[in-house]
Structures are given as structure tokens and as C-alpha cells.
Amino acid sequence: MRRFLRTGHDPVRERLKRDLFQFNKTVEHGFPHQPSALGYSPFLRLMAIGTRSGAIKLYGAPGVEFMGLHEENNTVMQIHFIPDQCQLVTLLDDNSLHLWSLKQHSGASELREEHLLYLGTESGNIFVVELPSFRVLEDRTITSEAVLQRVPEDYCNRRSCELVEALREHPKNPDQILIGYSRGLIVLWDLQNNKVTHHFLGSQQLENLYWQRDGSKFISCHYDGSYTQWPVSSDNRHPEPLENFVPYGPFPCKAISKIYWQTTKNGLPYIIFQGGMPRASYGDRHSISVVHGSQQIAFDFTSRVIDFFIIFSSEPTAEFDDPSAMVVLAEEELVVIDLKTAGWPAVHPPYLASLHCSAITCSHHVSNIPLKLWERIISAGSKQNIHYSSMPWPIDGGTNIAPDPPQRDLLLTGHEDGTVRFWDASGVCLHLLYKLSTVRVFLTDADPNDNMNPLGEDEWPPLRKVGTFDPYSDDPRLGIQKIYLCKYSGYLAVAGTAGQVLVMELNDEDAEHVVDHAEADLLQDQEGYRWKGHEKLKTRDGPVRFEAGFQPFVLVQCQPPAVVTSLALHSEWKLVAFGTSHGFGLFDHQQKRLVFVKCTLHPSDQLALEGPLSRVKSLKKSLRQSFRRIRRSRVSGRKRRGGSGNASEVRAWSMQGPDYTVQEANAKFDQDTLQEMELAPVQRKIEARSAEDSFTGFVRTLYFADTFLRDSSRHCPSLWAGTNGGTVYAFCLRVPPAERRMDEPVRAEQAKEIQLMHRAPVVGILVLDGRSNPLPEPLEVAHDLSKSPDMQGSHQLLVVSEEQFKVFTLPKVSSKLKLKLTALEGCRVRKVTVANFGSCKTDDYSENDLAVLTNLGDIQIISLPFLKLQIRYPCIRKEDVSGIASCVFTKYGQGFYLISPSEFERFSLSTKWLVEPRCVVDMPEVTSNNHVHKSGMENAVRKSSTVLWWDKLVKHWNWYP
């Protein structure tokens, strides 16, 4: 009966858990995946972006963000804000219209969807629908027959109305709208008298229309790459065009799909249009041209332009437009151009960062950055941004009411092109602070001095590349795979795809120096091994010039040049450890000397020698291993029924003496096994892996600790390594004192080796001090940011494998406690970290627990040191393998994972540490019917408005007050 006994319910602990743990998905950082529509409200100064998955996101001033999701998950085709209201309408690709309202709840604004009707025809008619009721005003329907009655008969015979391409309200007379049909016919319709007052007979296929501010002219753009200016006067009901211009003719050109005509005080208008480039030579370019007098630039984007808008004076009494900025939504990034500053530079965005400008390959989070390091990183980044405009962010609607971040946090992302980007992750806006490139160290096809934004003023068309999105890597070997930053010393270690490990230090000025090189032969000249993968990167000879910021001073090249799979840096001891699929090594970056290497490659593991970039795969070997595993399963089952007592989970030995033998380990294991057989519930049978399985030597984790490894009376520096085959290696290190640090070498000696019985991959190693607290980070005690570890009591070693958590005593490495995750839960550990959780009720209590992400996408919080499951939350879909692989935890119970190549989802496990948008949008003063009123968002839906749209799948519409 003992197997059914369970720990009793502890109400005190349950209350404490409620004060400590709470799961929330808080904010999405980065650029929306697959954007499809763009909208802007000059009244609210808010921008809206819709996506193909049905999401809609609103942005204003930094920190002002809203998000909604259509239940249908269909593509958002268009977004239109209702004038003078806190409402907007979205059109989906299923012909449905949706009304959204910003409303206040608990002192903050929220984006909510209103229920709407589904609409859409292909007759060419234009309907008038009242908002918010969406009642169709049938008596005001504009039919194509009514329009054709006022058009010359010969024109009607030649071409029909067909599709409505554009609807534009008259800027001075809201009772008139301009209707443009695809075949080229344009009419001005009088809403009061339901008739055509003017008609304009175009000869080219129409794309779009735009009114001049005073309503005396409008401009039309066409499929052949031309635009035409038309006069509007009461004297001439059928005017001829004033001007027809093909900006990039005379050769055939792409369509101009959208155009703006912006007036200025100096008399020279801004003409801004999308497309129009010569088809033959520039048909694949994504461009928007800006023309102002003699100045003309075609801004060239590296991804397709979804839409754009111009920010200009929206005051009704203003005489001129005076445009200030152009906002362009491209498929992979948001680009803002300053039209006030000479040269029209780009504006550095405070949010919507293009995280995937080069594909993200790894990430690393550092909490609570010291102010001095923070300022030095910002200073280095500001020197890189000298080409950006200094204008304030022009989309500044709403008010951020969230409290200031309690600390400074950094999120570092490694990229395929060999760069590391430093992001301010303290608050809602993920803002780029600094970009580090490792390319200069190596010889590649790319010139590091290339200007990414060349301006060919002497060429035609005058193209200028803008934006940061560049998905192409000159050499995939440059990819960053591991990052480790010490926030106290300013040392940074990055490791890459071709076995390169760079150690850097922060320098406030540009510098030119030689980068020292060292090689680490992880195979140790063993015979019979031949690397079949990529070659190492070639390095530059002589001094290399580096920008201010993190500058490499030593390069360690692993041989074979396989992907670096684990990395650890101890800035106090000046040591860096690195591991690959072949082994691991230790490097002294102060003396610039290799301390030791350890080969972990199994003789039968040939796949580890092929490399990640090799296409060579052995199907026969994979099938053979599968059949062997099945055969072993049957044999091991028979042996268990026969009562084998020779299985050993831990094989520990000491280089100093036989104080703990294999026989003692076996006896201890047998005793623990019998006890567990009595108490444990029904468990899944987990088949042991073989040492012959592929990548067993793959080094998964490295860990530095000052602990008791030889005996219980003396502690010493140590390095621990865990492999994919369930092996843990421990090395004693002798680090000379500071006064003799440069004179004496660092020495290492293997002291322990632990082999887990099921050979499950080791994903985490942790040493707990005498008070069962994790050891502090290097230099953390020296900076008075942590208590000194307890070196009086016994230390414990926690080994986390994919299948279980196990605590050992030190220095004897005897089993003390374990939690079988896979056997009980059927899941495997993918990520694990120690997180500090503080109580939301009092500042006097906090505790350290393990935050664990499984292959099922669940997050479990497990107590230390007793390994008790506290709570479980579903976080990531189990099918989202890339999201699970990209997850990174923070030190205080938060986390990030990629929900798309360009977006991080941020979540929190803590009741105390919560970063989420809190903002309000108040309606500005509105001038209407000769009176001024001001209303908050709770009054946003009181005033009724009317929407106009036309039939072609409700393609375009305009607002009629």
C-alpha cells in the first residue's frame, strides 16, 4: 500500500505559490509576421498593421501598443480608421467587415471587436452603410447604371465601368466623392443630389487617385507607369488633363499603384509614388519615389512594399500639407523616412524592429545590467547610428502609463551573417542598442567596409537602398551559435558554426590591433577519424580595425571546425570553455593559452564527422541503428524479468584515491532501486540508449563552479561538462593567484566521471552551496550584488538530463534525490534554468526554483533542492519545434520564444516581474459643426458615422460624416 501514499495538502504552501507564480503571455516583440495591410489615423496619430493570420496591431508613442485577432484568422486586406473616432474597420479576404473600438477597462485602453455583417458583391455598385449599426442605406446606393447615364455615349460604348479602383472624399466638400473605375473612367459624384457633376475620361488603366489639399485638382496614377493631373472647376464638367507624365519613361514601366501630391509653403510640391520603374531593367525592384523640385530619389526596399502613408499637417485650417515623414510597411520591416531633413535620412524606429534582418540563430538574456556597462553599450551604438535622422518618432499617439522598468535587461541575438545584436529588453519596446559584427576577423567574399546605403545620384533611376533586412549570408559558417556576456567585467564570448570562438572586451574608442589565434584539436590526433564537413574560416593577417564597442582580442579555432554546441565564460578566472560534437576544451584568455582539450567522440559515431553543412547522410546507418535499438529493447526486457543486478547508473571515480568505488555505487544504486520500487507509482519503461548511438559525444552543457571536488575539506575551481550520451566530466582547476596570474599556467586534472544509466542527454549542471542556494555568478559577490556562498556545509550537484533530475552529494558523488520526468510525465526536458521568484505580497521573501521547458511546450516550476513540482503551465504548442528550441529564460522568471522568424513572444512566470503594455488613448479636440468638444474613449462610440464601399469584394471605401 505504500506505493499509493502521497504527500498531504499544505495550505500554507499553496497560498505562497499563488503569491509567487503566475503565467502570462505579455507582449510580442519584433516585426509582425506576413503583414498584409496598413492604416493610419492623423486624428489619433496611431498606426495599424494587419497580417495574413488575421491579427491586427496598433502602435503609437513608444509603449503604446494594442493587439486584436479576428476569430476567422483570415488575411486582413485593408484597414481604415473612422475620422474623429477611436474606431477602425478591417476588411478580410472573406469579404467580411469588422468594426474595432478602443475602450477603457481598469484605467487602460483595450482593443475590442464589434460584431458585423458579412458584405461584398462584384456588380460595381457603391453602397452607403451607417456605423456603428452597419445598416445599409439603400436609397443612397450609387449604381453603375446611374453613373453611366451622365457619361458620353461614345465613351460608354467603348468601355464599361467595371471595377471601382478608388474612392476619395472631396477635401473641402464632404458631399462629393471621387470615384475611379479600373478602365480609366473617373467621376465626381454629388451625394446630396445623387448625380455625376464631373467626368474625366482617362485612356489608361487606373490604379489610384489622390486629391490636392484645396480640392482644385486631383492626380491619378495608372498601370503604364504614368500619372495625370486633372483640374476640377464648376465651369468645365468634362475637363481635359492638365499634365500626363511618365517619370521613368519612355520605356515600358511598372504600374504606379499609389500616389501622393503634397503641397508646401515654398511652392514646390512633393510627389510621392509607389512603383513606376522601367520593367526591363528594374522590374524586380520594390521602390517608392520621392520628387521635390530638382531632387528625386527612388527608395529601394529589399522586400515587397505592402503599403505606405505620409504624415503631414492634419489641421483643417492649414493651407499646406508640409509633409514631415513617409512611413513604409514592407513585407519584412517598417521604414520611416524623414522628409524635413536634407538628404531624407531614415528614422531609427523605437519598436517594430526587424529581428530577422538576418536569420536568428541563438539568443542570450542578461538581467540587471550595471549602469556603467549600459551607458557604454549605448554610446557604442550611437556612433553606429550617425546616418539616422534625429527627428522625434512621428507616430506618437496615446500615452504610456506603464511603470518604468525596475532594471535594465539585455537580450542578445546571434545571426546567420555573423552579427550579434544587443536589444533593450527592459520594457514593452524591444529597442536596438548596438550591433556587433564578427566578419572583420575573417576573410569572406563581403567587404566589411561596404556601405549598405549607397546613393547613386549620377545614375538613373536614382536608387537608394533603405532598410536593414538582408536575408542572405555571404558565408553560412559565420553564423553565431552561442553567446555569453559577463555584465560585470564587460567580457563577451561568441562562438560560431565553423568552430570559431571569439573572446572580446568593450572598448569605447575605435582601435586597430592584431587578433591572436589559437587552435584546439579536439580529436587529439586520433587515427581513423576524417572530418567530412566544411572548412574553417580563413582569418585576416595583420592588424584589423574595429569600431568602438566589443572588440575581439583572441580567436580559438576548434578542429575539426564543427558547430560550437556549448560555451561558458568565467571572467574572474579569465577562462573560456567551449564544446562541439567531438569534445570540449578550456582556454586561458589572459595568457592566451590552451589549457586542455578532451575528446568525447565515440569510435562508431561517424555522423559527428560529417558536419551540419554536409549533405551526406547515411540511410543504411540510421536503419541499422533503429533495428539494433528494437533488438536491445527485447533483450533488456528479458534480462529485467531474469533479475539482473549489475546495472549501474553512476560510475564515479577520483583521481586522488579510491574513496568511492564502483562496487559502492552499485550497492547504493540497488538499495535506492528497491526503495523506489515500493514507493513509486506506475512508470513508463524508458529504454536505455547505446553508446553507439549518433552524437553521444555532443557536448550539451558546460559549467564553472568553485566547489568540493577532491575532498570535503578543500574547495577548488572546477569545470563540468555534460554530453548527449549522458556522461558528466568534472575537472579540477588550479588558477594561480592574481599576483602570479601571468607567470604560472592554469592547470586542469580530471577528477570525476558520471555515466547516467539511460544515457539521456545532459542539458544542465548546477552546484548548490551549503544553504542549498545556487552558486553566484562570477564577480557577483565582488560587486556586492550577492552573498558569499556557504562553504561550510556540504555542497550538492544537480544533474538535469532530458529524462530526469538528480541530486548528488559532493565530493563523493553519491545519489541523494531524483525526479523522473520522462517516466512519470512522458515528456523530455528541452530548456532549464534557475529563476528567482519574489512574492507579490512582500519584498522580504523570494526563492530559487527551476524553470523547465519540455518538448510538449509545457513549462514546469520545480523547487530546489527537493525537486518537487510546484506548478505546470502550457506555453508553446508541441508542434512548434522551432519555438521550443528558441526559448530563453530570464533570471527573474520571464522568458522569450520565437512565434515566427521575426517575432518574440514574451511571457512571465512571476507575479512580481511582469512587463506588459499599459496605455490609454484619449480623443483629441475635434472641430465639428462650428463647435469644439473633447471626449474620452468611453464616449468613442456615441457619434454615428457612415462608411462607403463598393462592390468588388469591398475593395475600397471612404468615410462620409
Short mmCIF file of N, CA, C and O in Angstrom, two decimals, residues 556-603:
data_model
loop_
_atom_site.label_atom_id
_atom_site.label_comp_id
_atom_site.label_asym_id
_atom_site.label_seq_id
_atom_site.Cartn_x
_atom_site.Cartn_y
_atom_site.Cartn_z
N VAL A 556 39.87 31.39 -30.81
CA VAL A 556 40.17 29.98 -30.62
C VAL A 556 39.44 29.20 -31.72
O VAL A 556 38.22 29.29 -31.83
N GLN A 557 40.19 28.46 -32.52
CA GLN A 557 39.61 27.70 -33.61
C GLN A 557 39.58 26.21 -33.26
O GLN A 557 40.63 25.60 -33.05
N CYS A 558 38.37 25.67 -33.17
CA CYS A 558 38.24 24.24 -32.89
C CYS A 558 38.53 23.44 -34.14
O CYS A 558 38.14 23.83 -35.25
N GLN A 559 39.20 22.32 -33.95
CA GLN A 559 39.45 21.38 -35.04
C GLN A 559 38.97 20.01 -34.62
O GLN A 559 39.34 19.53 -33.55
N PRO A 560 38.09 19.37 -35.42
CA PRO A 560 37.51 19.84 -36.67
C PRO A 560 36.62 21.06 -36.45
O PRO A 560 36.09 21.27 -35.36
N PRO A 561 36.40 21.86 -37.53
CA PRO A 561 35.63 23.10 -37.37
C PRO A 561 34.13 22.87 -37.34
O PRO A 561 33.38 23.35 -38.19
N ALA A 562 33.68 22.10 -36.36
CA ALA A 562 32.26 21.78 -36.21
C ALA A 562 31.56 22.90 -35.44
O ALA A 562 32.19 23.77 -34.84
N VAL A 563 30.24 22.86 -35.46
CA VAL A 563 29.44 23.85 -34.74
C VAL A 563 29.76 23.80 -33.26
O VAL A 563 29.84 22.72 -32.66
N VAL A 564 29.95 24.97 -32.66
CA VAL A 564 30.15 25.05 -31.21
C VAL A 564 28.79 24.88 -30.55
O VAL A 564 27.86 25.64 -30.79
N THR A 565 28.68 23.86 -29.71
CA THR A 565 27.39 23.48 -29.12
C THR A 565 27.21 23.94 -27.68
O THR A 565 26.10 23.90 -27.16
N SER A 566 28.28 24.36 -27.04
CA SER A 566 28.18 24.85 -25.65
C SER A 566 29.32 25.82 -25.39
O SER A 566 30.40 25.72 -25.99
N LEU A 567 29.05 26.76 -24.47
CA LEU A 567 30.02 27.82 -24.21
C LEU A 567 29.84 28.30 -22.78
O LEU A 567 28.71 28.42 -22.29
N ALA A 568 30.95 28.55 -22.09
CA ALA A 568 30.91 29.10 -20.73
C ALA A 568 32.10 30.03 -20.55
O ALA A 568 33.20 29.75 -21.07
N LEU A 569 31.87 31.11 -19.82
CA LEU A 569 32.92 32.12 -19.60
C LEU A 569 32.99 32.42 -18.11
O LEU A 569 31.95 32.65 -17.47
N HIS A 570 34.19 32.40 -17.57
CA HIS A 570 34.39 32.80 -16.17
C HIS A 570 35.36 33.97 -16.16
O HIS A 570 36.57 33.81 -16.30
N SER A 571 34.79 35.16 -16.03
CA SER A 571 35.59 36.37 -16.19
C SER A 571 36.53 36.60 -15.01
O SER A 571 37.54 37.29 -15.15
N GLU A 572 36.23 36.04 -13.84
CA GLU A 572 37.12 36.22 -12.70
C GLU A 572 38.37 35.36 -12.85
O GLU A 572 39.47 35.80 -12.51
N TRP A 573 38.21 34.17 -13.37
CA TRP A 573 39.37 33.30 -13.60
C TRP A 573 39.99 33.52 -14.97
O TRP A 573 41.01 32.92 -15.28
N LYS A 574 39.34 34.34 -15.82
CA LYS A 574 39.82 34.63 -17.19
C LYS A 574 39.89 33.35 -18.03
O LYS A 574 40.86 33.12 -18.77
N LEU A 575 38.84 32.54 -17.93
CA LEU A 575 38.79 31.27 -18.65
C LEU A 575 37.54 31.20 -19.50
O LEU A 575 36.49 31.71 -19.13
N VAL A 576 37.66 30.54 -20.65
CA VAL A 576 36.51 30.28 -21.50
C VAL A 576 36.52 28.81 -21.88
O VAL A 576 37.57 28.25 -22.24
N ALA A 577 35.36 28.15 -21.75
CA ALA A 577 35.23 26.73 -22.10
C ALA A 577 34.28 26.63 -23.29
O ALA A 577 33.32 27.38 -23.40
N PHE A 578 34.55 25.67 -24.16
CA PHE A 578 33.77 25.51 -25.39
C PHE A 578 33.65 24.03 -25.69
O PHE A 578 34.52 23.22 -25.34
N GLY A 579 32.55 23.66 -26.32
CA GLY A 579 32.34 22.25 -26.67
C GLY A 579 31.72 22.12 -28.05
O GLY A 579 30.99 23.00 -28.51
N THR A 580 32.00 21.00 -28.70
CA THR A 580 31.41 20.67 -30.00
C THR A 580 30.91 19.23 -29.95
O THR A 580 30.83 18.63 -28.88
N SER A 581 30.59 18.69 -31.09
CA SER A 581 30.16 17.28 -31.15
C SER A 581 31.33 16.33 -30.99
O SER A 581 31.13 15.11 -30.93
N HIS A 582 32.56 16.85 -30.91
CA HIS A 582 33.75 16.00 -30.79
C HIS A 582 34.39 16.04 -29.41
O HIS A 582 35.17 15.15 -29.07
N GLY A 583 34.10 17.06 -28.64
CA GLY A 583 34.73 17.18 -27.33
C GLY A 583 34.63 18.60 -26.82
O GLY A 583 33.87 19.42 -27.33
N PHE A 584 35.44 18.89 -25.79
CA PHE A 584 35.42 20.24 -25.23
C PHE A 584 36.83 20.63 -24.82
O PHE A 584 37.74 19.79 -24.71
N GLY A 585 37.01 21.91 -24.62
CA GLY A 585 38.33 22.43 -24.26
C GLY A 585 38.22 23.62 -23.35
O GLY A 585 37.14 24.20 -23.16
N LEU A 586 39.35 24.00 -22.76
CA LEU A 586 39.43 25.14 -21.85
C LEU A 586 40.57 26.04 -22.31
O LEU A 586 41.68 25.55 -22.60
N PHE A 587 40.27 27.35 -22.38
CA PHE A 587 41.26 28.30 -22.87
C PHE A 587 41.43 29.42 -21.86
O PHE A 587 40.46 29.95 -21.32
N ASP A 588 42.70 29.77 -21.60
CA ASP A 588 43.06 30.88 -20.72
C ASP A 588 43.20 32.13 -21.58
O ASP A 588 44.19 32.29 -22.29
N HIS A 589 42.19 33.02 -21.53
CA HIS A 589 42.25 34.16 -22.44
C HIS A 589 43.09 35.31 -21.88
O HIS A 589 43.30 36.31 -22.59
N GLN A 590 43.58 35.17 -20.66
CA GLN A 590 44.52 36.17 -20.15
C GLN A 590 45.94 35.86 -20.65
O GLN A 590 46.63 36.75 -21.15
N GLN A 591 46.35 34.60 -20.51
CA GLN A 591 47.66 34.20 -21.04
C GLN A 591 47.58 33.81 -22.52
O GLN A 591 48.62 33.58 -23.14
N LYS A 592 46.34 33.73 -23.05
CA LYS A 592 46.11 33.34 -24.45
C LYS A 592 46.78 31.99 -24.72
O LYS A 592 47.57 31.82 -25.65
N ARG A 593 46.35 31.03 -23.89
CA ARG A 593 46.97 29.71 -23.92
C ARG A 593 45.89 28.65 -23.75
O ARG A 593 44.97 28.79 -22.93
N LEU A 594 46.00 27.58 -24.50
CA LEU A 594 45.08 26.47 -24.37
C LEU A 594 45.45 25.64 -23.15
O LEU A 594 46.60 25.21 -23.00
N VAL A 595 44.48 25.42 -22.25
CA VAL A 595 44.75 24.68 -21.02
C VAL A 595 44.66 23.17 -21.27
O VAL A 595 45.57 22.42 -20.94
N PHE A 596 43.54 22.70 -21.86
CA PHE A 596 43.43 21.28 -22.19
C PHE A 596 42.28 21.09 -23.17
O PHE A 596 41.43 21.97 -23.37
N VAL A 597 42.24 19.93 -23.80
CA VAL A 597 41.10 19.50 -24.61
C VAL A 597 40.75 18.08 -24.21
O VAL A 597 41.62 17.31 -23.76
N LYS A 598 39.48 17.73 -24.37
CA LYS A 598 39.01 16.39 -24.03
C LYS A 598 38.15 15.90 -25.19
O LYS A 598 37.14 16.52 -25.54
N CYS A 599 38.52 14.79 -25.80
CA CYS A 599 37.75 14.20 -26.89
C CYS A 599 36.64 13.33 -26.31
O CYS A 599 36.89 12.45 -25.48
N THR A 600 35.41 13.57 -26.74
CA THR A 600 34.27 12.78 -26.26
C THR A 600 33.66 11.94 -27.38
O THR A 600 32.61 11.32 -27.19
N LEU A 601 34.29 11.91 -28.52
CA LEU A 601 33.73 11.22 -29.69
C LEU A 601 33.81 9.71 -29.51
O LEU A 601 34.85 9.16 -29.15
N HIS A 602 32.68 9.02 -29.75
CA HIS A 602 32.66 7.57 -29.70
C HIS A 602 33.21 7.02 -31.01
O HIS A 602 32.97 7.57 -32.09
N PRO A 603 33.95 5.90 -30.98
CA PRO A 603 34.56 5.38 -32.21
C PRO A 603 33.56 5.09 -33.32
O PRO A 603 33.91 5.18 -34.51
#
